[in-house]
Every structure is written in structure tokens, then in C-alpha cells.
Amino acid sequence: MHANKITQLLAVVTAVMFLALFHGLFGPAEPILGPRTGGFDDTVMDSPGLGWPTTLRLGAHNLDEQRAPERSAVTSVLAGSPPAKSNLSRIVVIPSMQEDDIKWIKTELPSLDVSIYIANNPAAPRHPPKNKGHEVMIYLTYLIDHYSRLPDIVLFMHSHRWTHHNNHLLGFDSSQMIRALNSAHVVREGYVNMRCHWSPGCPEWLRPTSAGDSLGKQEEIVLERCWRELFPFDQLPSFLAQPCCAQFALSRARILAIPRSRYIFYRDWILRTPLSDYISGRIWEYSWQYLFTGEGARCPAEHVCYCDGFGVCFGGEMPYKQYWELHDQRTKYAKELEAIPQMESANEGLGWQGDNGTNSISTTDSTNRRLFLRTQIAILQTELDTRKQDAQRRGANPQLRAEECGRLWKEGDGF
């Protein structure tokens, strides 16, 4: 009888020790901010659980019976609280290839901490364990390697300075975007996509589908299977969406809200998945927002993204839309002007119609049309420049910025 009690006691102690060890390895870290429908109030929201299977299987591949973190209870925190300090530390993490021209980083951002990973050079000071999965491998490697020594803000950016998927109002220029990014906005939101424009990526982008209905998005065919492997306890949303193209900023608190073991798990998935680099990278391109916010679709209003994120504030959605209407008209005139020589060489008749649908141009002389187009383009460009400068001045006022974005603000709050 006495021996049985000792045996039972030992069993209880062993179980408690095992649970404590398991929680230390895979338990939740700091609380994560849950989904926010409005994005600018002080409401406390709940967040769906983020979980993994006990054993991960990729098709017929068993990952050595790898033990993955189970679902953890995610605690919500107060949304919209201002950062505790104004001089927030930042670093930019940049994946690159050995042949990339990255001199612009040192030239344009000489005082900024930068961590550059060379994907295709194992001898580089910073390199991933394998050149696979595009930027995903390097982003996760940084989070794993620096989990215990993170700055306040981490920006994940590509190695090219100018690219079509950067923000138009910041010159498509990565250096301008990095300099203009409002660190306080990142602290408030936790996760900020560096691209403001919805297309491509919003309002809906990836949907689980069969091979016959992929519409050119190959990743949709395997989306459901990948989701089960990455988030098996979470229901796949009806669609995934966020502005493209895998450039974003994270607060330190948001990174630490997820245990390091999960980042290792995700990187192991990239390392071992039989999917191509392109497909696995595309899956993650539209999964980051779910990992860090719990939201399948995260598409902030463009004018709010520009205003609170980068200090370009037009005064609301309507004046922002009016700016782009003027921009589209200017683009239309510019394309027509560019096409005139081709029309002349093709010996086609030139008979343009005005905006009211009638022949408002009194002559078909291409010289007159050129003069008209150049004049209109100059007028529109001046107006666009003026409106953009006004928006930047408005964005330099923290109170006006808060009002446009629907945030409460009081004297001393800053940006």
C-alpha cells in the first residue's frame, strides 16, 4: 500500500515536471494584439488560436516525427496605446543575392542598422541555412537568430531600391519608405505592410481551389494542404489578402508574442517542403498577416496607410481618391502623346475627340494635338505636385494625422 502511494506520487511529480518543460519550450510568450475591425479605437479584441500538429506530414513525407508546438492561448492586449518612448530603435533586414547591387543602402541610409543576408553565398557573414523559399527563409532565420536581442522595430525589405511594388507617392523608392515609416505606427499596429496600394493583393486574393480554377495563381491549388500543415488547428479563411509583396515592419512585442520554437518550425517547413521556391514563397506572401495578426485579410484603407504610416495625409478618403483621378487623367494624356509618332508613321487619320465625346479639337493637325496634350499634362502635374506637398505638410502635424486616421490624440502624444 505504501509502495503504491509512492508510485502515484512519483507519477504526479513526473507529470508536473513534463508539463512545465513543455510549456517552457512551446508555451505562449508575450500577448499578441488580436484582430481589429476598425483599426483605430481602444477596443480589446480576441484573437484566434495559432496552432500546429503534433506530427507534421508533407504529403508522403514524415518530418522525422518532428514535435511541433500545439495551439497556444493568445491573450489580447489593449489596442491603440502609444509607444512608451519616442526614440525607438530600428533595423532593416534585407535578403539579397551575391550579384545584387545594394550600394544604395549604405549611400541612402548610412546611419541605419542593416542586416543583409546573402542567400546564395554560404561563406557570407550572414546567410540562411539553405537558399530556398525566397525571402521567407531569411526573414525566419533573422527572427530565430536574434529572438533574444531584438530592436524595437524590425523592417523586412527587398534588396532593390526602386521597384513597381513600392509606394508610388514615395517615388517607388525603398530608401524613402524606410525613412518615412512612422515607428510609433508600427508599435501601435504590431504588424505593418510596407505597401499601401491594394492592387495586387486586396481586397481578396488567394482562395483554396482546384487545378482547373487556379486562374494563373498556382499557389491556390496547394493552399488548403499547406494551411493544414502550417495552421492545422485553425480554419482556413475563405480567402487570404493583403497588399503584395512581402515587405513589412514588426514591433518587438509582436515578434515576441510568438515563441521562437514556432519560427523554427516554419523554417523547417520551408526547408523540407517538396514545393518549389516560387510556390512556397507565394503561400507565405499572403500568410504573414495571419501569423502576426490572426486576420486572413488585412487591407487597411490606402489613405490611412499613407497618412499614419508614412506622413502623407490628404485629409480623408475623398481627397485621396481625387488625387488619383487627376493622376489617371495625366497618365491617359501622356500615353496618347507617346502614341502620336506611331500613328503618324502608320499614316492613320488623327481625329481626336474631347472628353464630352464630341470633336472638340478644331483641327486634326498632330502639332496642335501635341501642344494641347503637353499643356494639359503640365497643368495636371503642377496640381498633383501641389496636392502631394500639401499632404506631406499635413502629415507633419501629429494632430491632423491622428484625426485623419481616426485615432484619439492629446497634446504631447506625438505621432
Short mmCIF file of C-alpha atoms in Angstrom, two decimals, residues 25-366:
data_model
loop_
_atom_site.label_atom_id
_atom_site.label_comp_id
_atom_site.label_asym_id
_atom_site.label_seq_id
_atom_site.Cartn_x
_atom_site.Cartn_y
_atom_site.Cartn_z
CA LEU A 25 9.51 25.05 -24.88
CA PHE A 26 6.24 25.69 -26.68
CA GLY A 27 4.06 27.83 -24.46
CA PRO A 28 2.88 31.32 -25.33
CA ALA A 29 5.26 34.21 -24.96
CA GLU A 30 4.08 37.80 -24.69
CA PRO A 31 0.44 38.58 -25.52
CA ILE A 32 -0.42 39.35 -29.14
CA LEU A 33 -2.78 42.04 -30.29
CA GLY A 34 -5.91 40.47 -31.71
CA PRO A 35 -7.68 41.38 -34.95
CA ARG A 36 -9.03 44.90 -35.14
CA THR A 37 -12.03 45.63 -37.31
CA GLY A 38 -11.69 49.40 -37.25
CA GLY A 39 -8.01 49.53 -36.53
CA PHE A 40 -8.01 52.85 -34.63
CA ASP A 41 -10.00 52.55 -31.42
CA ASP A 42 -9.21 51.27 -27.93
CA THR A 43 -11.35 48.15 -28.12
CA VAL A 44 -9.92 44.92 -26.76
CA MET A 45 -10.41 42.17 -29.33
CA ASP A 46 -9.99 38.42 -29.20
CA SER A 47 -7.61 36.60 -31.50
CA PRO A 48 -8.00 33.11 -32.97
CA GLY A 49 -5.55 30.48 -31.80
CA LEU A 50 -2.44 29.73 -33.77
CA GLY A 51 -1.53 26.06 -33.70
CA TRP A 52 0.40 23.16 -35.16
CA PRO A 53 0.02 19.38 -35.34
CA THR A 54 1.86 17.02 -33.06
CA THR A 55 3.45 15.44 -36.11
CA LEU A 56 3.92 17.32 -39.36
CA ARG A 57 3.45 15.49 -42.62
CA LEU A 58 4.06 16.98 -46.04
CA GLY A 59 2.31 14.69 -48.45
CA ALA A 60 4.01 11.35 -48.02
CA HIS A 61 7.00 12.92 -46.21
CA ASN A 62 7.16 12.48 -42.47
CA LEU A 63 9.40 15.14 -40.95
CA ASP A 64 11.22 12.74 -38.64
CA GLU A 65 8.21 12.75 -36.34
CA GLN A 66 9.10 16.33 -35.50
CA ARG A 67 7.32 17.64 -32.46
CA ALA A 68 5.58 20.90 -33.29
CA PRO A 69 4.09 23.44 -30.89
CA GLU A 70 0.47 22.86 -30.01
CA ARG A 71 -2.14 25.58 -30.12
CA SER A 72 -1.49 28.25 -27.52
CA ALA A 73 -3.99 30.56 -25.91
CA VAL A 74 -3.36 34.01 -27.32
CA THR A 75 -4.10 36.84 -24.92
CA SER A 76 -5.36 40.12 -26.32
CA VAL A 77 -3.94 43.47 -25.23
CA LEU A 78 -5.21 47.00 -25.34
CA ALA A 79 -5.18 48.31 -28.90
CA GLY A 80 -4.06 51.75 -29.89
CA SER A 81 -1.83 52.52 -26.90
CA PRO A 82 1.00 54.96 -27.71
CA PRO A 83 4.62 53.77 -27.61
CA ALA A 84 6.39 54.12 -24.28
CA LYS A 85 9.33 56.00 -25.81
CA SER A 86 9.95 58.23 -28.80
CA ASN A 87 13.48 57.19 -29.81
CA LEU A 88 12.63 53.70 -30.99
CA SER A 89 15.49 51.53 -32.27
CA ARG A 90 15.18 50.04 -35.76
CA ILE A 91 16.90 47.60 -38.04
CA VAL A 92 16.27 46.68 -41.68
CA VAL A 93 16.61 43.02 -42.66
CA ILE A 94 17.38 42.59 -46.35
CA PRO A 95 17.64 39.30 -48.26
CA SER A 96 19.85 39.56 -51.32
CA MET A 97 21.78 37.59 -53.89
CA GLN A 98 25.53 37.95 -54.28
CA GLU A 99 25.07 39.66 -57.64
CA ASP A 100 22.58 42.28 -56.35
CA ASP A 101 23.59 45.93 -56.31
CA ILE A 102 22.98 47.00 -52.71
CA LYS A 103 25.28 50.04 -52.56
CA TRP A 104 22.21 52.26 -52.23
CA ILE A 105 21.70 51.02 -48.68
CA LYS A 106 24.97 52.49 -47.41
CA THR A 107 24.60 55.62 -49.54
CA GLU A 108 21.00 56.44 -48.68
CA LEU A 109 20.75 55.02 -45.15
CA PRO A 110 24.23 55.48 -43.67
CA SER A 111 23.14 55.74 -40.03
CA LEU A 112 20.59 52.91 -40.05
CA ASP A 113 21.29 49.46 -38.66
CA VAL A 114 21.00 46.97 -41.52
CA SER A 115 21.28 43.19 -41.53
CA ILE A 116 21.96 41.92 -45.06
CA TYR A 117 21.73 38.18 -45.76
CA ILE A 118 23.32 36.76 -48.92
CA ALA A 119 21.12 33.84 -49.93
CA ASN A 120 23.47 32.22 -52.46
CA ASN A 121 26.78 32.58 -50.61
CA PRO A 122 27.29 30.13 -47.72
CA ALA A 123 30.56 31.90 -46.88
CA ALA A 124 28.87 35.27 -46.30
CA PRO A 125 28.81 36.59 -42.73
CA ARG A 126 25.03 36.33 -42.80
CA HIS A 127 23.40 33.61 -44.86
CA PRO A 128 20.42 31.27 -44.45
CA PRO A 129 20.84 27.52 -43.91
CA LYS A 130 19.64 26.98 -47.49
CA ASN A 131 18.82 29.18 -50.48
CA LYS A 132 15.16 28.21 -50.65
CA GLY A 133 11.77 29.85 -50.24
CA HIS A 134 12.87 33.30 -51.42
CA GLU A 135 12.74 35.95 -48.67
CA VAL A 136 10.80 33.68 -46.28
CA MET A 137 13.89 31.67 -45.34
CA ILE A 138 15.88 34.79 -44.48
CA TYR A 139 13.08 36.54 -42.60
CA LEU A 140 12.57 33.49 -40.40
CA THR A 141 16.32 32.98 -39.96
CA TYR A 142 16.69 36.52 -38.65
CA LEU A 143 13.82 36.04 -36.18
CA ILE A 144 15.33 32.78 -34.94
CA ASP A 145 18.89 34.07 -34.64
CA HIS A 146 18.00 37.40 -32.99
CA TYR A 147 14.97 36.44 -30.93
CA SER A 148 16.61 37.41 -27.64
CA ARG A 149 18.19 40.68 -28.85
CA LEU A 150 15.66 42.48 -30.98
CA PRO A 151 15.39 46.24 -31.53
CA ASP A 152 12.03 47.97 -31.08
CA ILE A 153 11.21 47.81 -34.80
CA VAL A 154 12.29 45.32 -37.46
CA LEU A 155 11.71 46.15 -41.14
CA PHE A 156 11.84 43.35 -43.69
CA MET A 157 12.63 44.75 -47.15
CA HIS A 158 13.88 43.50 -50.51
CA SER A 159 17.31 44.38 -51.87
CA HIS A 160 16.22 46.56 -54.79
CA ARG A 161 15.87 50.28 -54.21
CA TRP A 162 13.30 51.09 -56.90
CA THR A 163 10.53 48.66 -57.79
CA HIS A 164 6.96 48.81 -59.05
CA HIS A 165 5.57 47.33 -55.84
CA ASN A 166 6.92 50.13 -53.63
CA ASN A 167 4.69 53.06 -52.73
CA HIS A 168 4.00 55.42 -55.64
CA LEU A 169 3.78 58.56 -53.50
CA LEU A 170 7.24 57.82 -52.11
CA GLY A 171 8.85 57.55 -55.54
CA PHE A 172 8.75 53.73 -55.62
CA ASP A 173 11.90 54.18 -53.54
CA SER A 174 12.75 51.82 -50.68
CA SER A 175 15.01 54.36 -49.03
CA GLN A 176 12.21 56.95 -48.91
CA MET A 177 9.81 54.39 -47.49
CA ILE A 178 12.24 53.34 -44.77
CA ARG A 179 12.99 56.93 -43.77
CA ALA A 180 9.32 57.97 -43.77
CA LEU A 181 7.97 54.96 -41.87
CA ASN A 182 6.38 56.05 -38.60
CA SER A 183 7.83 53.81 -35.86
CA ALA A 184 5.04 54.77 -33.46
CA HIS A 185 2.53 53.46 -36.01
CA VAL A 186 4.37 50.13 -36.10
CA VAL A 187 4.28 49.90 -32.29
CA ARG A 188 0.54 50.61 -32.28
CA GLU A 189 -0.28 48.12 -35.02
CA GLY A 190 2.36 45.48 -34.32
CA TYR A 191 2.42 44.45 -37.98
CA VAL A 192 2.52 46.96 -40.86
CA ASN A 193 2.62 46.07 -44.54
CA MET A 194 5.05 48.48 -46.21
CA ARG A 195 2.85 48.73 -49.33
CA CYS A 196 -0.26 50.91 -49.15
CA HIS A 197 -1.80 50.22 -52.57
CA TRP A 198 -4.31 47.39 -52.61
CA SER A 199 -3.56 46.06 -56.09
CA PRO A 200 -2.37 43.39 -56.25
CA GLY A 201 -3.42 41.54 -53.12
CA CYS A 202 -6.61 43.21 -51.88
CA PRO A 203 -9.47 43.05 -51.15
CA GLU A 204 -9.39 39.30 -51.91
CA TRP A 205 -6.51 37.34 -53.34
CA LEU A 206 -5.86 33.67 -52.57
CA ARG A 207 -8.71 31.18 -52.36
CA PRO A 208 -8.48 27.41 -51.98
CA THR A 209 -9.28 25.95 -55.38
CA SER A 210 -8.76 23.01 -57.70
CA ALA A 211 -6.25 22.79 -60.53
CA GLY A 212 -8.84 23.75 -63.13
CA ASP A 213 -9.78 27.01 -61.41
CA SER A 214 -6.42 28.50 -60.45
CA LEU A 215 -6.63 31.47 -62.86
CA GLY A 216 -2.87 31.65 -63.04
CA LYS A 217 -2.32 31.52 -59.27
CA GLN A 218 -0.58 28.18 -58.96
CA GLU A 219 -0.33 28.50 -55.19
CA GLU A 220 -4.12 28.35 -54.83
CA ILE A 221 -4.06 24.69 -55.85
CA VAL A 222 -1.97 23.71 -52.80
CA LEU A 223 -3.22 26.40 -50.41
CA GLU A 224 -5.55 24.14 -48.46
CA ARG A 225 -2.92 21.44 -47.97
CA CYS A 226 -0.27 23.97 -46.95
CA TRP A 227 -2.66 25.57 -44.48
CA ARG A 228 -3.31 22.22 -42.79
CA GLU A 229 0.43 21.74 -42.44
CA LEU A 230 1.12 25.25 -41.11
CA PHE A 231 -2.04 26.05 -39.12
CA PRO A 232 -3.86 22.73 -38.64
CA PHE A 233 -5.96 23.84 -35.67
CA ASP A 234 -7.18 26.97 -37.47
CA GLN A 235 -9.87 27.01 -40.10
CA LEU A 236 -8.67 28.26 -43.46
CA PRO A 237 -10.33 31.62 -44.15
CA SER A 238 -12.46 31.85 -47.28
CA PHE A 239 -9.66 33.95 -48.77
CA LEU A 240 -6.29 35.45 -47.86
CA ALA A 241 -5.47 39.03 -48.72
CA GLN A 242 -3.02 41.82 -48.07
CA PRO A 243 -1.12 44.20 -50.35
CA CYS A 244 1.74 42.41 -52.08
CA CYS A 245 4.81 41.82 -51.94
CA ALA A 246 6.27 40.52 -48.63
CA GLN A 247 7.77 43.75 -47.27
CA PHE A 248 6.61 44.63 -43.76
CA ALA A 249 7.56 46.01 -40.34
CA LEU A 250 7.10 44.36 -36.95
CA SER A 251 7.28 45.62 -33.41
CA ARG A 252 9.48 43.76 -30.97
CA ALA A 253 6.44 42.93 -28.85
CA ARG A 254 4.64 41.37 -31.80
CA ILE A 255 7.64 39.20 -32.69
CA LEU A 256 7.99 38.00 -29.11
CA ALA A 257 4.27 37.21 -28.92
CA ILE A 258 5.16 34.06 -30.84
CA PRO A 259 7.60 31.57 -29.27
CA ARG A 260 10.90 31.11 -31.05
CA SER A 261 10.13 27.42 -31.49
CA ARG A 262 7.35 28.30 -33.92
CA TYR A 263 9.66 30.29 -36.16
CA ILE A 264 11.96 27.26 -36.19
CA PHE A 265 9.00 25.08 -37.10
CA TYR A 266 8.06 27.31 -40.00
CA ARG A 267 11.62 27.44 -41.30
CA ASP A 268 11.82 23.65 -41.12
CA TRP A 269 8.66 23.56 -43.23
CA ILE A 270 10.37 25.70 -45.88
CA LEU A 271 13.50 23.55 -45.72
CA ARG A 272 11.65 20.28 -46.18
CA THR A 273 8.60 21.05 -48.28
CA PRO A 274 8.66 19.49 -51.77
CA LEU A 275 7.02 22.65 -53.14
CA SER A 276 9.04 24.93 -55.40
CA ASP A 277 10.61 28.16 -54.13
CA TYR A 278 8.03 30.14 -56.06
CA ILE A 279 5.01 28.34 -54.62
CA SER A 280 6.20 28.17 -51.02
CA GLY A 281 7.21 31.83 -51.16
CA ARG A 282 3.84 32.85 -52.57
CA ILE A 283 1.99 30.92 -49.86
CA TRP A 284 3.88 32.86 -47.21
CA GLU A 285 3.49 36.18 -49.03
CA TYR A 286 -0.20 36.06 -48.13
CA SER A 287 0.20 34.32 -44.76
CA TRP A 288 2.38 36.78 -42.85
CA GLN A 289 -0.63 38.90 -41.91
CA TYR A 290 -2.37 35.85 -40.47
CA LEU A 291 0.66 34.80 -38.45
CA PHE A 292 1.13 38.23 -36.87
CA THR A 293 -2.46 39.49 -36.62
CA GLY A 294 -4.74 36.46 -36.81
CA GLU A 295 -6.54 38.05 -39.76
CA GLY A 296 -6.93 36.25 -43.07
CA ALA A 297 -7.39 39.56 -44.86
CA ARG A 298 -5.64 42.74 -43.76
CA CYS A 299 -6.28 45.59 -46.18
CA PRO A 300 -6.07 48.98 -44.43
CA ALA A 301 -7.55 51.94 -46.28
CA GLU A 302 -4.89 53.30 -48.61
CA HIS A 303 -5.16 56.90 -47.40
CA VAL A 304 -4.83 55.74 -43.77
CA CYS A 305 -1.77 53.63 -44.60
CA TYR A 306 -0.11 56.58 -46.31
CA CYS A 307 -1.08 59.03 -43.57
CA ASP A 308 -0.38 57.20 -40.32
CA GLY A 309 2.34 55.02 -41.78
CA PHE A 310 4.32 57.49 -43.87
CA GLY A 311 3.05 61.01 -43.14
CA VAL A 312 1.31 61.68 -46.47
CA CYS A 313 -2.15 62.87 -45.42
CA PHE A 314 -4.65 64.14 -47.99
CA GLY A 315 -7.33 64.93 -45.41
CA GLY A 316 -9.53 61.89 -45.95
CA GLU A 317 -10.54 59.22 -48.43
CA MET A 318 -12.28 61.57 -50.89
CA PRO A 319 -9.36 63.97 -51.49
CA TYR A 320 -7.07 60.95 -51.73
CA LYS A 321 -9.28 59.48 -54.47
CA GLN A 322 -9.43 62.84 -56.25
CA TYR A 323 -5.63 62.90 -56.36
CA TRP A 324 -5.58 59.58 -58.17
CA GLU A 325 -8.32 60.64 -60.58
CA LEU A 326 -6.10 63.55 -61.63
CA HIS A 327 -3.14 61.21 -61.83
CA ASP A 328 -5.05 58.80 -64.09
CA GLN A 329 -6.06 61.65 -66.39
CA ARG A 330 -2.46 62.79 -66.65
CA THR A 331 -1.39 59.21 -67.43
CA LYS A 332 -4.04 58.97 -70.15
CA TYR A 333 -2.79 62.17 -71.83
CA ALA A 334 0.84 61.03 -71.55
CA LYS A 335 0.08 57.71 -73.25
CA GLU A 336 -1.75 59.47 -76.05
CA LEU A 337 1.16 61.87 -76.55
CA GLU A 338 3.57 58.96 -76.69
CA ALA A 339 1.45 57.19 -79.32
CA ILE A 340 1.26 60.09 -81.79
CA PRO A 341 4.50 59.27 -83.65
CA GLN A 342 3.35 55.69 -84.19
CA MET A 343 0.02 56.89 -85.55
CA GLU A 344 1.76 59.31 -87.87
CA SER A 345 4.13 56.67 -89.19
CA ALA A 346 1.22 54.33 -89.77
CA ASN A 347 -0.43 57.05 -91.87
CA GLU A 348 -3.60 56.87 -89.79
CA GLY A 349 -6.01 59.74 -89.64
CA LEU A 350 -5.81 61.81 -86.48
CA GLY A 351 -9.24 62.85 -85.33
CA TRP A 352 -9.36 63.11 -81.55
CA GLN A 353 -12.49 63.50 -79.53
CA GLY A 354 -12.86 65.63 -76.45
CA ASP A 355 -13.92 64.43 -73.02
CA ASN A 356 -17.58 65.09 -73.86
CA GLY A 357 -17.46 62.62 -76.73
CA THR A 358 -17.60 65.26 -79.48
CA ASN A 359 -14.84 66.51 -81.74
CA SER A 360 -13.80 69.42 -79.53
CA ILE A 361 -10.46 69.81 -81.32
CA SER A 362 -10.91 72.03 -84.33
CA THR A 363 -8.02 70.55 -86.32
CA THR A 364 -6.57 67.14 -86.93
CA ASP A 365 -3.10 68.63 -87.06
CA SER A 366 -0.88 66.50 -84.82
#
